[in-house]
Coordinates of C-alpha atoms in Angstrom, one line a residue:
Chain Y
X7 CA 12.8 -58.6 51.2
X8 CA 15.9 -58.4 53.1
X9 CA 15.3 -59.2 57.0
X10 CA 15.0 -55.9 58.9
X11 CA 17.8 -55.4 61.6
X12 CA 14.9 -54.4 63.8
X13 CA 11.5 -55.3 63.8
X14 CA 8.9 -54.2 66.2
X15 CA 5.4 -55.5 65.5
X16 CA 2.5 -53.7 68.1
X17 CA 5.2 -54.1 70.9
X18 CA 3.9 -52.4 74.1
X19 CA 5.0 -51.7 77.6
X20 CA 2.8 -49.9 79.8
X21 CA 3.0 -48.9 83.5
X22 CA 0.4 -49.2 85.9
X23 CA 0.1 -45.5 85.8
X24 CA -0.9 -45.8 82.4
X25 CA 2.3 -44.3 80.8
X26 CA 4.9 -46.4 78.6
X27 CA 4.9 -47.0 74.9
X28 CA 2.6 -49.0 72.7
X29 CA 1.3 -50.7 70.6
X30 CA 4.2 -49.3 68.1
X31 CA 5.1 -51.1 65.0
X32 CA 8.4 -50.0 63.2
X33 CA 10.7 -51.8 60.9
X34 CA 14.5 -50.2 60.6
X35 CA 16.7 -51.9 58.0
X36 CA 20.2 -51.6 57.0
X37 CA 22.0 -48.4 56.8
X38 CA 19.2 -46.4 58.4
X39 CA 19.0 -44.2 60.9
X40 CA 15.9 -43.8 62.8
X41 CA 15.2 -40.7 65.1
X42 CA 12.5 -41.1 67.6
X43 CA 11.4 -37.8 68.7
X44 CA 8.4 -36.6 71.0
X45 CA 8.1 -34.4 74.3
X46 CA 8.9 -35.5 77.8
X47 CA 6.5 -38.4 78.8
X48 CA 6.1 -39.4 75.3
X49 CA 7.5 -43.1 75.7
X50 CA 10.9 -42.7 73.9
X51 CA 13.0 -43.9 76.7
X52 CA 10.8 -46.7 77.9
X53 CA 10.5 -47.6 73.8
X54 CA 14.3 -47.4 73.6
X55 CA 14.9 -49.6 76.3
X56 CA 12.7 -52.3 75.0
X57 CA 14.6 -52.0 71.7
X58 CA 17.7 -52.0 73.4
X59 CA 17.1 -55.5 75.2
X60 CA 17.0 -53.8 78.9
X61 CA 13.1 -54.0 79.2
X62 CA 11.1 -56.8 78.3
X63 CA 7.7 -55.7 76.4
X64 CA 4.6 -57.1 77.7
X65 CA 2.8 -57.5 74.2
X66 CA 3.5 -57.7 70.4
X67 CA 6.8 -59.1 68.9
X68 CA 10.2 -57.7 68.9
X69 CA 12.8 -59.2 66.4
X70 CA 16.7 -58.3 66.5
X71 CA 18.5 -59.5 63.0
X72 CA 15.2 -61.6 62.3
X73 CA 15.2 -63.3 65.9
X74 CA 13.0 -62.8 68.8
X75 CA 16.0 -63.4 71.3
X76 CA 17.6 -60.6 73.0
X77 CA 20.5 -62.3 74.7
X78 CA 21.8 -63.2 71.2
X79 CA 21.2 -59.9 69.8
X80 CA 23.5 -58.2 72.8
X81 CA 26.8 -59.2 70.9
X82 CA 25.6 -56.9 67.9
X83 CA 24.3 -54.2 69.8
X84 CA 25.6 -50.9 71.2
X85 CA 23.5 -49.4 73.5
X86 CA 23.5 -46.1 75.5
X87 CA 21.2 -45.0 78.2
X88 CA 20.8 -41.8 80.2
X89 CA 22.8 -42.8 83.0
X90 CA 26.7 -42.2 82.6
X91 CA 27.9 -45.2 85.4
X92 CA 31.2 -46.0 85.2
X93 CA 33.8 -47.4 87.5
X94 CA 34.6 -43.8 89.0
X95 CA 37.7 -44.9 90.8
X96 CA 39.3 -46.2 87.7
X97 CA 40.4 -44.4 84.7
X98 CA 38.5 -44.0 81.5
X99 CA 41.0 -46.3 79.5
X100 CA 40.6 -49.4 82.3
X101 CA 36.6 -48.6 81.9
X102 CA 37.1 -48.6 78.2
X103 CA 39.3 -51.9 78.3
X104 CA 36.6 -53.7 80.5
X105 CA 33.9 -53.3 77.6
X106 CA 36.7 -54.0 74.7
X107 CA 37.1 -57.3 76.5
X108 CA 33.4 -58.1 76.6
X109 CA 33.2 -57.2 73.5
X110 CA 35.9 -59.9 72.0
X111 CA 39.2 -57.6 72.7
X112 CA 38.3 -54.6 70.5
X113 CA 40.7 -51.9 69.5
X114 CA 40.0 -49.1 72.3
X115 CA 42.8 -46.8 70.6
X116 CA 40.8 -45.0 67.8
X117 CA 37.9 -44.5 70.0
X118 CA 39.7 -42.7 72.4
X119 CA 41.7 -40.7 69.9
X120 CA 38.5 -39.8 67.9
X121 CA 36.6 -39.0 71.2
X122 CA 39.3 -36.9 72.3
X123 CA 39.8 -38.4 75.6
X124 CA 43.4 -39.9 74.9
X125 CA 44.9 -37.1 76.9
X126 CA 43.0 -37.8 80.3
X127 CA 42.6 -41.5 79.4
X128 CA 44.8 -42.9 82.5
X129 CA 43.1 -40.4 85.0
X130 CA 40.1 -41.7 87.0
X131 CA 36.7 -41.2 85.8
X132 CA 35.8 -39.0 88.9
X133 CA 37.7 -36.4 87.4
X134 CA 36.0 -36.5 84.3
X135 CA 33.3 -33.7 83.2
X136 CA 30.1 -34.8 82.7
X137 CA 30.6 -34.2 78.7
X138 CA 34.0 -36.4 79.2
X139 CA 31.5 -39.0 80.7
X140 CA 29.2 -39.0 77.9
X141 CA 31.8 -39.0 75.4
X142 CA 33.7 -42.1 76.9
X143 CA 30.0 -43.8 77.3
X144 CA 29.4 -43.4 73.5
X145 CA 33.0 -44.7 72.7
X146 CA 32.1 -47.9 74.7
X147 CA 28.9 -48.4 72.5
X148 CA 31.0 -47.7 69.4
X149 CA 33.4 -50.6 70.2
X150 CA 33.6 -53.5 68.3
X151 CA 31.7 -52.2 65.6
X152 CA 28.1 -53.0 66.5
X153 CA 25.7 -53.6 63.9
X154 CA 23.0 -51.8 65.8
X155 CA 23.1 -48.8 67.7
X156 CA 20.5 -47.5 70.3
X157 CA 21.1 -44.4 71.5
X158 CA 19.0 -42.5 74.2
X159 CA 19.6 -38.7 74.5
X160 CA 23.1 -39.2 72.8
X161 CA 23.8 -35.4 72.6
X162 CA 23.3 -34.5 76.4
X163 CA 26.4 -33.2 77.7
X164 CA 28.1 -32.9 74.5
X165 CA 29.9 -29.7 73.6
X166 CA 29.6 -28.5 69.7
X167 CA 32.8 -30.7 68.9
X168 CA 31.5 -33.9 70.7
X169 CA 28.5 -33.6 68.8
X170 CA 30.1 -33.0 65.5
X171 CA 32.3 -36.2 66.4
X172 CA 29.2 -38.2 67.0
X173 CA 27.6 -36.9 63.8
X174 CA 30.1 -37.6 62.0
X175 CA 30.7 -41.2 63.4
X176 CA 27.5 -42.3 63.1
X177 CA 27.5 -41.0 59.2
X178 CA 30.7 -42.9 58.5
X179 CA 29.5 -45.9 60.1
X180 CA 26.2 -45.8 58.4
X181 CA 27.9 -45.8 55.1
X182 CA 29.3 -49.3 56.3
X183 CA 26.1 -50.5 57.1
X184 CA 25.4 -49.3 60.8
X185 CA 21.5 -49.0 61.7
X186 CA 21.1 -46.8 64.8
X187 CA 18.0 -45.6 66.6
X188 CA 18.2 -42.3 68.1
X189 CA 15.7 -41.3 70.8
X190 CA 16.3 -37.4 71.2
X191 CA 14.5 -33.9 71.2
X192 CA 17.7 -32.3 69.8
X193 CA 16.2 -31.6 66.2
X194 CA 19.2 -30.0 65.1
X195 CA 21.2 -33.4 65.5
X196 CA 18.4 -35.3 64.3
X197 CA 18.6 -33.3 61.0
X198 CA 22.3 -33.8 60.8
X199 CA 22.0 -37.4 61.0
X200 CA 18.6 -39.5 60.6
X201 CA 17.6 -40.8 57.7
X202 CA 13.8 -41.4 59.2
X203 CA 12.2 -39.8 61.8
X204 CA 9.3 -41.4 64.0
X205 CA 6.9 -38.7 66.1
X206 CA 5.8 -40.1 69.5
X207 CA 3.0 -38.8 71.5
X208 CA 1.4 -40.2 74.8
X209 CA 3.4 -43.6 73.7
X210 CA 2.1 -44.0 70.3
X211 CA 3.9 -43.6 67.1
X212 CA 2.1 -41.4 65.3
X213 CA 4.4 -40.2 62.3
X214 CA 7.1 -42.6 60.8
X215 CA 8.6 -41.0 57.7
X216 CA 11.5 -40.0 55.8
X217 CA 13.6 -36.9 57.1
X218 CA 13.4 -35.1 53.7
X219 CA 9.7 -35.7 53.6
X220 CA 8.9 -34.3 57.0
X221 CA 11.1 -31.2 56.2
X222 CA 9.2 -30.8 52.7
X223 CA 6.2 -31.0 54.5
X224 CA 7.1 -27.6 56.2
X225 CA 8.7 -25.7 53.6
X226 CA 7.6 -22.4 52.7
X227 CA 6.3 -22.1 56.6
X228 CA 7.6 -19.7 59.0
X229 CA 8.2 -20.1 62.6
X230 CA 7.8 -17.1 65.1
X231 CA 8.9 -17.6 68.7
X232 CA 7.4 -15.0 71.2
X233 CA 8.7 -14.5 74.4
X234 CA 6.1 -12.5 76.3
X235 CA 4.6 -11.8 79.7
X236 CA 0.9 -12.6 80.7
X237 CA -1.9 -11.2 79.3
X238 CA -1.2 -12.7 75.5
X239 CA -4.4 -14.6 74.3
X240 CA -3.5 -17.7 72.2
X241 CA -6.6 -17.8 70.9
X242 CA -6.3 -14.3 69.2
X243 CA -2.9 -15.5 67.6
X244 CA -4.8 -18.5 66.1
X245 CA -7.4 -16.3 64.6
X246 CA -4.6 -14.6 62.4
X247 CA -4.8 -15.3 59.0
X248 CA -2.1 -17.8 57.8
X249 CA -1.2 -19.0 61.0
X250 CA -1.4 -22.8 61.1
X251 CA -0.5 -23.7 64.9
X252 CA 0.1 -21.9 68.1
X253 CA 1.6 -23.8 71.0
X254 CA 2.4 -22.6 74.3
X255 CA 5.7 -23.0 75.5
X256 CA 7.5 -22.0 78.5
X257 CA 7.4 -18.1 78.7
X258 CA 5.7 -17.4 75.6
X259 CA 4.2 -19.0 72.1
X260 CA 5.5 -20.8 69.1
X261 CA 3.7 -19.9 66.0
X262 CA 3.7 -21.7 62.8
X263 CA 2.2 -19.9 59.8
X264 CA 1.7 -20.5 56.0
X265 CA 1.7 -16.5 55.2
X266 CA 4.8 -14.7 54.9
X267 CA 4.0 -11.3 53.9
X268 CA 2.1 -9.2 56.6
X269 CA 2.2 -11.9 58.8
X270 CA 4.6 -10.4 61.6
X271 CA 2.8 -7.0 61.8
X272 CA -0.4 -9.2 62.0
X273 CA 0.6 -10.9 65.2
X274 CA 2.3 -8.0 66.7
X275 CA -0.9 -6.1 66.3
X276 CA -2.6 -9.2 68.1
X277 CA -0.7 -8.9 71.0
X278 CA -0.7 -5.3 71.4
X279 CA 1.1 -3.3 73.9
X280 CA 4.4 -4.4 72.8
X281 CA 6.3 -2.4 75.2
X282 CA 4.5 -4.3 78.2
X283 CA 3.7 -7.6 76.6
X284 CA 6.5 -8.6 74.8
X285 CA 10.2 -9.8 76.0
X286 CA 11.5 -11.4 72.5
X287 CA 10.7 -12.1 69.1
X288 CA 12.4 -14.6 66.8
X289 CA 11.6 -15.4 63.2
X290 CA 13.3 -18.3 61.4
X291 CA 12.6 -20.7 58.6
X292 CA 11.0 -24.1 60.2
X293 CA 12.7 -27.4 61.0
X294 CA 12.0 -30.6 62.6
X295 CA 10.3 -29.2 65.6
X296 CA 8.1 -27.1 63.5
X297 CA 7.1 -30.1 61.7
X298 CA 6.5 -31.9 64.9
X299 CA 4.0 -29.1 65.8
X300 CA 2.6 -28.7 62.4
X301 CA 1.8 -32.8 62.3
X302 CA 1.0 -33.3 66.0
X303 CA -0.2 -30.0 67.4
X304 CA 1.9 -30.4 70.5
X305 CA 5.4 -28.7 70.9
X306 CA 8.4 -30.7 71.5
X307 CA 9.4 -27.9 74.4
X308 CA 6.5 -29.5 76.6
Chain I
X8 CA 42.4 -34.3 67.9
X9 CA 45.4 -35.9 69.2
X10 CA 47.5 -37.8 66.6
X11 CA 49.4 -39.9 69.0
X12 CA 48.3 -42.0 72.1
X13 CA 50.3 -41.9 74.9
X14 CA 53.0 -45.1 75.3
X15 CA 51.0 -46.2 78.6
X16 CA 47.7 -46.2 76.8
X17 CA 48.6 -47.9 73.6
X18 CA 50.4 -50.7 75.8
X19 CA 47.4 -51.2 77.8
X20 CA 45.1 -51.2 74.7
X21 CA 47.4 -53.9 73.1
X22 CA 47.1 -55.7 76.3
X23 CA 43.2 -56.0 76.2
X24 CA 43.8 -58.0 73.0
X25 CA 41.4 -61.0 72.7
X26 CA 40.4 -62.9 75.8
X27 CA 37.4 -64.2 77.4
X28 CA 34.7 -62.0 78.1
X29 CA 34.3 -60.8 81.5
X30 CA 36.7 -59.6 83.9
X31 CA 33.9 -57.9 85.9
X32 CA 35.1 -59.0 89.2
X33 CA 38.5 -57.7 88.5
X34 CA 37.3 -54.4 87.4
X35 CA 34.9 -54.2 90.7
X36 CA 37.6 -55.5 93.2
X37 CA 40.4 -53.0 91.7
X38 CA 37.5 -50.1 92.0
X39 CA 37.1 -51.4 95.7
X40 CA 41.0 -51.3 96.4
X41 CA 41.6 -48.0 94.5
X42 CA 38.9 -46.5 97.3
X43 CA 41.8 -46.0 99.8
X44 CA 39.9 -44.5 102.8
X45 CA 36.8 -46.5 102.7
X46 CA 39.2 -49.5 102.2
X47 CA 41.1 -48.5 105.5
X48 CA 37.8 -48.0 107.4
X49 CA 36.4 -51.4 106.1
X50 CA 39.3 -53.2 107.4
X51 CA 39.8 -51.5 110.7
X52 CA 36.1 -51.8 111.5
X53 CA 36.2 -55.8 112.4
X54 CA 39.5 -55.1 114.5
X55 CA 37.9 -52.8 116.4
X56 CA 35.8 -55.2 117.6
X57 CA 37.9 -58.2 117.6
X58 CA 40.6 -57.0 119.7
X59 CA 38.9 -55.8 123.0
X60 CA 37.3 -59.3 122.8
X61 CA 40.5 -61.1 121.9
X62 CA 42.7 -59.1 124.8
X63 CA 40.2 -58.7 127.6
X64 CA 38.9 -62.2 127.8
X65 CA 35.3 -61.5 127.5
X66 CA 33.1 -64.9 128.0
X67 CA 33.9 -67.1 124.9
X68 CA 30.2 -67.8 124.0
X69 CA 29.4 -64.1 123.6
X70 CA 32.3 -63.1 122.4
X71 CA 32.2 -65.7 119.6
X72 CA 28.3 -64.6 119.0
X73 CA 29.9 -61.1 118.3
X74 CA 32.3 -62.1 116.0
X75 CA 30.0 -64.2 114.2
X76 CA 27.6 -61.6 113.8
X77 CA 30.1 -59.3 112.6
X78 CA 31.1 -61.9 109.7
X79 CA 27.6 -62.1 108.8
X80 CA 27.2 -58.5 108.4
X81 CA 30.3 -58.0 106.8
X82 CA 29.1 -60.4 104.0
X83 CA 25.7 -59.5 103.7
X84 CA 26.0 -55.8 103.9
X85 CA 29.1 -55.4 101.7
X86 CA 27.4 -57.2 98.6
X87 CA 23.8 -55.9 99.2
X88 CA 24.3 -52.4 99.8
X89 CA 27.1 -51.9 97.1
X90 CA 24.7 -54.0 94.6
X91 CA 21.9 -51.6 95.6
X92 CA 24.1 -48.5 95.0
X93 CA 25.3 -49.9 91.7
X94 CA 21.8 -50.1 90.7
X95 CA 21.0 -46.7 91.5
X96 CA 23.9 -45.5 89.6
X97 CA 22.8 -47.3 86.5
X98 CA 25.8 -49.8 86.5
X99 CA 23.9 -52.6 86.3
X100 CA 21.4 -51.2 83.6
X101 CA 24.8 -51.1 81.6
X102 CA 25.8 -54.6 82.5
X103 CA 22.3 -55.9 81.4
X104 CA 22.7 -54.9 77.6
X105 CA 26.4 -56.4 77.6
X106 CA 26.6 -60.1 75.8
X107 CA 27.5 -61.5 79.3
X108 CA 25.1 -64.1 80.7
X109 CA 23.4 -62.9 84.0
X110 CA 24.3 -66.0 85.7
X111 CA 28.2 -64.6 84.8
X112 CA 27.2 -61.1 86.1
X113 CA 25.7 -62.7 89.4
X114 CA 28.8 -64.6 90.1
X115 CA 31.2 -62.0 89.2
X116 CA 30.1 -59.2 91.5
X117 CA 29.4 -61.8 94.6
X118 CA 33.2 -62.8 93.8
X119 CA 34.5 -59.3 94.0
X120 CA 32.7 -58.5 97.1
X121 CA 33.7 -62.0 98.8
X122 CA 37.4 -61.4 97.8
X123 CA 37.2 -57.8 100.0
X124 CA 35.1 -59.6 102.8
X125 CA 37.7 -62.1 102.7
X126 CA 40.4 -59.7 103.4
X127 CA 38.5 -58.1 106.4
X128 CA 37.8 -61.7 107.9
X129 CA 41.6 -62.7 107.6
X130 CA 42.9 -59.9 109.3
X131 CA 40.2 -60.1 112.0
X132 CA 41.4 -63.8 112.5
X133 CA 45.0 -63.1 112.1
X134 CA 44.8 -60.7 115.1
X135 CA 42.4 -63.4 117.3
X136 CA 45.3 -65.7 116.4
X137 CA 47.9 -63.4 117.6
X138 CA 46.2 -62.5 120.8
X139 CA 45.0 -66.2 121.4
X140 CA 47.7 -68.5 120.1
X141 CA 45.3 -71.0 119.5
X142 CA 45.8 -74.5 118.0
X143 CA 46.9 -73.9 114.2
X144 CA 44.2 -76.3 112.7
X145 CA 41.5 -74.7 114.8
X146 CA 42.4 -71.3 113.6
X147 CA 42.8 -72.6 109.8
X148 CA 39.4 -74.4 109.8
X149 CA 37.5 -71.7 111.8
X150 CA 39.3 -69.1 109.3
X151 CA 38.1 -71.2 106.2
X152 CA 34.8 -71.8 107.8
X153 CA 34.3 -67.8 108.2
X154 CA 35.2 -67.8 104.4
X155 CA 32.2 -70.3 103.8
X156 CA 29.8 -68.1 106.1
X157 CA 30.8 -65.1 104.1
X158 CA 30.0 -66.9 100.8
X159 CA 26.6 -67.6 102.3
X160 CA 26.1 -64.1 103.4
X161 CA 27.0 -62.5 100.2
X162 CA 24.7 -64.4 98.1
X163 CA 22.2 -63.2 101.0
X164 CA 23.1 -59.9 100.5
X165 CA 22.9 -60.4 96.5
X166 CA 19.2 -61.8 97.1
X167 CA 18.6 -58.6 99.0
X168 CA 19.6 -56.6 96.4
X169 CA 17.3 -58.1 93.9
X170 CA 14.1 -56.7 96.1
X171 CA 15.6 -53.2 97.3
X172 CA 16.3 -50.2 95.1
X173 CA 18.4 -48.2 97.6
X174 CA 20.7 -49.0 100.4
X175 CA 18.6 -48.0 103.2
X176 CA 16.0 -50.2 102.3
X177 CA 18.6 -52.8 101.3
X178 CA 20.2 -52.5 105.0
X179 CA 16.6 -52.8 106.9
X180 CA 15.7 -55.9 104.7
X181 CA 19.2 -57.4 105.4
X182 CA 18.3 -57.0 109.3
X183 CA 15.1 -58.3 108.7
X184 CA 16.4 -61.5 107.1
X185 CA 19.4 -61.9 109.1
X186 CA 18.2 -61.5 112.7
X187 CA 15.9 -64.7 112.5
X188 CA 18.5 -66.8 110.9
X189 CA 21.0 -65.7 113.6
X190 CA 18.7 -66.4 116.5
X191 CA 17.9 -69.9 114.6
X192 CA 21.5 -70.8 114.5
X193 CA 21.5 -70.2 118.6
X194 CA 23.7 -67.7 118.5
X195 CA 21.8 -65.6 121.3
X196 CA 20.3 -69.0 123.1
X197 CA 22.6 -72.0 122.1
X198 CA 21.3 -74.8 119.9
X199 CA 18.9 -77.5 121.4
X200 CA 20.3 -80.8 121.1
X201 CA 17.0 -82.2 119.3
X202 CA 13.9 -80.7 117.5
X203 CA 13.2 -78.7 114.6
X204 CA 15.5 -75.5 115.8
X205 CA 18.5 -77.9 115.8
X206 CA 18.4 -79.0 112.3
X207 CA 17.6 -75.3 111.2
X208 CA 20.8 -75.0 112.7
X209 CA 22.7 -77.4 111.0
X210 CA 21.6 -75.9 107.5
X211 CA 23.0 -72.3 108.3
X212 CA 26.8 -71.6 108.8
X213 CA 26.5 -69.3 111.7
X214 CA 26.1 -72.0 114.6
X215 CA 29.2 -73.8 113.0
X216 CA 31.1 -70.5 112.9
X217 CA 30.1 -69.4 116.6
X218 CA 31.5 -73.1 117.6
X219 CA 34.8 -72.3 115.7
X220 CA 35.4 -68.8 117.4
X221 CA 34.8 -70.4 120.6
X222 CA 37.1 -72.6 120.0
X223 CA 39.9 -70.1 118.9
X224 CA 39.4 -68.1 122.0
X225 CA 40.0 -71.6 123.9
X226 CA 36.2 -72.0 125.0
X227 CA 34.4 -75.1 125.0
X228 CA 31.4 -75.3 122.7
X229 CA 29.0 -78.1 122.8
X230 CA 29.5 -79.1 119.5
X231 CA 32.1 -78.7 116.6
X232 CA 35.6 -80.2 115.4
X233 CA 37.9 -78.6 112.9
X234 CA 36.9 -81.7 110.5
X235 CA 33.2 -80.6 110.5
X236 CA 34.0 -77.1 109.8
X237 CA 36.1 -77.5 106.8
X238 CA 33.5 -79.9 105.6
X239 CA 30.9 -77.1 106.4
X240 CA 33.3 -74.4 104.7
X241 CA 33.1 -76.5 101.5
X242 CA 29.8 -76.7 101.2
X243 CA 28.7 -73.2 102.0
X244 CA 31.6 -72.0 100.0
X245 CA 29.7 -73.8 97.1
X246 CA 25.9 -72.8 98.2
X247 CA 27.0 -69.1 98.3
X248 CA 28.5 -69.3 94.6
X249 CA 25.9 -71.2 93.2
X250 CA 23.1 -69.0 95.0
X251 CA 25.1 -66.1 93.4
X252 CA 25.1 -67.3 89.9
X253 CA 21.3 -68.2 90.1
X254 CA 20.4 -64.8 91.4
X255 CA 22.2 -62.8 88.5
X256 CA 18.9 -63.0 86.3
X257 CA 16.5 -61.4 89.1
X258 CA 19.4 -59.2 89.9
X259 CA 19.6 -57.6 86.4
X260 CA 15.9 -57.9 85.7
X261 CA 15.0 -55.5 88.8
X262 CA 14.7 -52.1 87.6
X263 CA 14.3 -53.5 83.5

């Protein structure tokens, strides 16, 4: 059995208020991209900070490349947390150069070009938009071809082009053996890059399965998103035949149902007084967010 | 996607080349030098205090006391507050996951801050010398002593940054830590010739520096000679640097 790139056995880090993560066990091997998905406060960031060698775990065992030594692992790791801290007075290129030097003189040219920062490379970071800072942050993590990439909310602030660049880069590097752990609620991005998905709820990994398997589990289902004013009873919606889950989200409900024919009419009838109560309605094929809802009973929106 | 890199970028990218890891102190120092307005204020601020003291013939004991307090504040506040801000912005988080030894991070951030502080102190002492025309050996030894004091104070600021999460808290804690040290160094009352306070004062750089400034201002301190200042400067430089390296780990551990 090959040594996993990342192995967590009952890893736990809890704060005094009980929040945090663990015990969590996971195993990530070569060529895998594991996405950690969960609502706010589910422990994603705490777990990613432990996996990214930033925060020590309180119990359990955490091995990077088969060794429990975070200091030795850092030379083979690329890490991105939510903060976009740079030396703002200096240029993007100068910042990147610093990280390149730390990584043993890695080449910065291709990354500047691929992240579409070449034109602004000589300008101070203080003049960068948030999206540009995020792209630079990701480029810095990719310097020196890390073997393991730990990314917390990597698509935050990225535009469509930036997201595509990141997805393509991860796919291309994965083919060369890169392993990545990505914490995000951007399910569209997860569906584009992940090979495995872990669902976190209240600091516990409640599901850990291949992406295709999870998506197959919601095949044939239908998702209805209702935006409505007050006065709609969730329990009535739950009693509609074929409705499997109803999650209350901001300004409405997400309904996940197995039945297709006649479903919409039944749901609308259940709401009643549509002119007064219903603001918007959308129906779509289910994806990872619906899978999360179906398996955990909780919505990723909160 | 752009096809060609501008020549300057390409050249600089080649310059990075293979080399020793780090260069953090250079990065931090260049950032500080790039903040033109903040730098101008930083350099002017000690002069605003030093010039009137040097030109108006203020009593040497009190003038030296103020100059010593100023050096102590420059060293502690500069390092302590800037590091606390760096933590708040997430910069220390980023440094903590790089393949850099914590002692190295501690030493390099300390070094950048110390070099800037040295610039401030050097300007101030230069102005004092121009106004007072003191003996060159006295001035040079006092200058070196000021650099040693800045190293000690900088390490103190770094220590405070390992305990605080915001700039206001850091300022308050610095005042709480520094005030007793300054008192025990005899800055306000002089140092007794015998007893525990005498020995405590010998272990801190501030009494030496106050004596040095008194000499520069043509006063008659009860103690101190250029040779002693040189020795003390070396010791406090080493103590400051060693403490900064040792504090690298707790500095990065906070907020983990």
